[in-house]
mmCIF file of C-alpha atoms in Angstrom:
data_model
loop_
_atom_site.group_PDB
_atom_site.id
_atom_site.type_symbol
_atom_site.label_atom_id
_atom_site.label_comp_id
_atom_site.label_asym_id
_atom_site.label_seq_id
_atom_site.Cartn_x
_atom_site.Cartn_y
_atom_site.Cartn_z
ATOM 1 C CA MET A 143 -19.600 15.111 16.582
ATOM 2 C CA SER A 144 -22.272 12.208 16.524
ATOM 3 C CA CYS A 145 -24.032 10.298 13.909
ATOM 4 C CA LYS A 146 -27.507 12.082 12.972
ATOM 5 C CA GLY A 147 -28.605 9.193 10.707
ATOM 6 C CA ILE A 148 -28.124 11.041 7.662
ATOM 7 C CA CYS A 149 -25.554 8.906 6.215
ATOM 8 C CA LEU A 150 -28.012 5.817 6.063
ATOM 9 C CA ARG A 151 -29.178 7.860 2.679
ATOM 10 C CA TYR A 152 -25.244 7.367 1.348
ATOM 11 C CA LYS A 153 -25.095 3.421 2.743
ATOM 12 C CA ALA A 154 -22.741 1.839 0.280
ATOM 13 C CA LYS A 155 -23.165 -2.154 -0.503
ATOM 14 C CA LYS A 156 -20.539 -4.473 -1.104
ATOM 15 C CA PRO A 157 -19.183 -4.710 -4.359
ATOM 16 C CA VAL A 158 -19.351 -7.836 -6.002
ATOM 17 C CA SER A 159 -16.153 -7.366 -7.619
ATOM 18 C CA GLY A 160 -12.754 -5.772 -6.555
ATOM 19 C CA GLY A 161 -12.936 -3.957 -3.156
ATOM 20 C CA ARG A 162 -14.850 -0.885 -0.984
ATOM 21 C CA TYR A 163 -11.726 1.157 -1.560
ATOM 22 C CA GLU A 164 -11.135 0.314 -4.994
ATOM 23 C CA ASN A 165 -14.834 1.318 -6.312
ATOM 24 C CA GLY A 166 -14.388 4.579 -3.971
ATOM 25 C CA GLN A 167 -16.275 3.827 -1.234
ATOM 26 C CA LYS A 168 -15.431 5.315 1.751
ATOM 27 C CA ARG A 169 -15.648 4.704 5.495
ATOM 28 C CA CYS A 170 -16.665 7.070 8.619
ATOM 29 C CA GLN A 171 -15.267 5.635 12.001
ATOM 30 C CA MET A 172 -17.934 7.569 13.639
ATOM 31 C CA CYS A 173 -20.819 6.314 12.213
ATOM 32 C CA ASP A 174 -19.369 3.213 11.482
ATOM 33 C CA ILE A 175 -20.678 2.892 7.919
ATOM 34 C CA PHE A 176 -19.063 2.606 4.481
ATOM 35 C CA ILE A 177 -20.699 5.510 2.065
ATOM 36 C CA ASN A 178 -20.660 6.385 -1.480
ATOM 37 C CA TRP A 179 -19.452 10.215 -0.881
ATOM 38 C CA ASP A 180 -17.229 12.676 -2.958
ATOM 39 C CA GLY A 181 -16.249 14.583 0.333
ATOM 40 C CA ILE A 182 -13.412 14.524 2.386
ATOM 41 C CA HIS A 183 -16.117 14.723 5.602
ATOM 42 C CA CYS A 184 -18.820 12.529 6.323
ATOM 43 C CA PRO A 185 -22.385 14.338 5.195
ATOM 44 C CA CYS A 186 -23.875 12.922 8.916
ATOM 45 C CA CYS A 187 -21.474 13.907 11.566
ATOM 46 C CA GLY A 188 -18.520 15.849 9.529
ATOM 47 C CA TYR A 189 -15.869 13.166 10.916
ATOM 48 C CA ARG A 190 -13.168 12.591 8.142
ATOM 49 C CA THR A 191 -13.666 9.665 6.096
ATOM 50 C CA ARG A 192 -11.016 7.604 5.290
ATOM 51 C CA GLY A 193 -10.175 6.661 1.828
ATOM 52 C CA VAL A 194 -7.820 3.921 1.969
ATOM 53 C CA PRO A 195 -7.657 0.812 4.350
ATOM 54 C CA ARG A 196 -5.492 0.783 7.732
ATOM 55 C CA ASN A 197 -3.658 -2.535 7.023
ATOM 56 C CA VAL A 198 -0.207 -2.144 5.400
ATOM 57 C CA LYS A 199 -0.780 -5.621 3.420
ATOM 58 C CA TRP A 200 -4.419 -4.060 2.224
ATOM 59 C CA LYS A 201 -2.600 -0.437 1.494
ATOM 60 C CA LYS A 202 -0.261 -2.550 -1.080
ATOM 61 C CA ARG A 203 -2.741 -4.314 -2.437
ATOM 62 C CA LEU A 204 -4.830 -1.129 -3.379
ATOM 63 C CA ARG A 205 -2.031 0.885 -4.643
ATOM 64 C CA THR A 206 -1.093 -2.310 -6.742
ATOM 65 C CA LYS A 207 -4.526 -2.732 -8.397
ATOM 66 C CA MET A 208 -4.320 1.264 -9.120
ATOM 67 C CA THR A 209 -1.473 1.726 -10.536
ATOM 68 C CA GLY A 210 -2.145 -1.488 -12.533
ATOM 69 C CA ALA A 211 -5.531 0.090 -13.657
ATOM 70 C CA ALA A 212 -3.900 3.275 -14.456
ATOM 71 C CA GLN A 213 -1.153 1.696 -16.789
ATOM 72 C CA THR A 214 -3.813 0.120 -18.916
#
């Protein structure tokens, strides 16, 4: 399980408005990159991608924005 460089094709640019997780980007910790990918596992190394922040403060902020968007 190591980075093979395939993930560079799916590299995500930082969005102008909103956060990365709000815009559907996921992070692979093994490749150390944010990617635009719909699957659970990284296409490059097979490591499980993270779709939510690790920090409690940012998780809470994401949760409120997502529920606010769902209600409108």
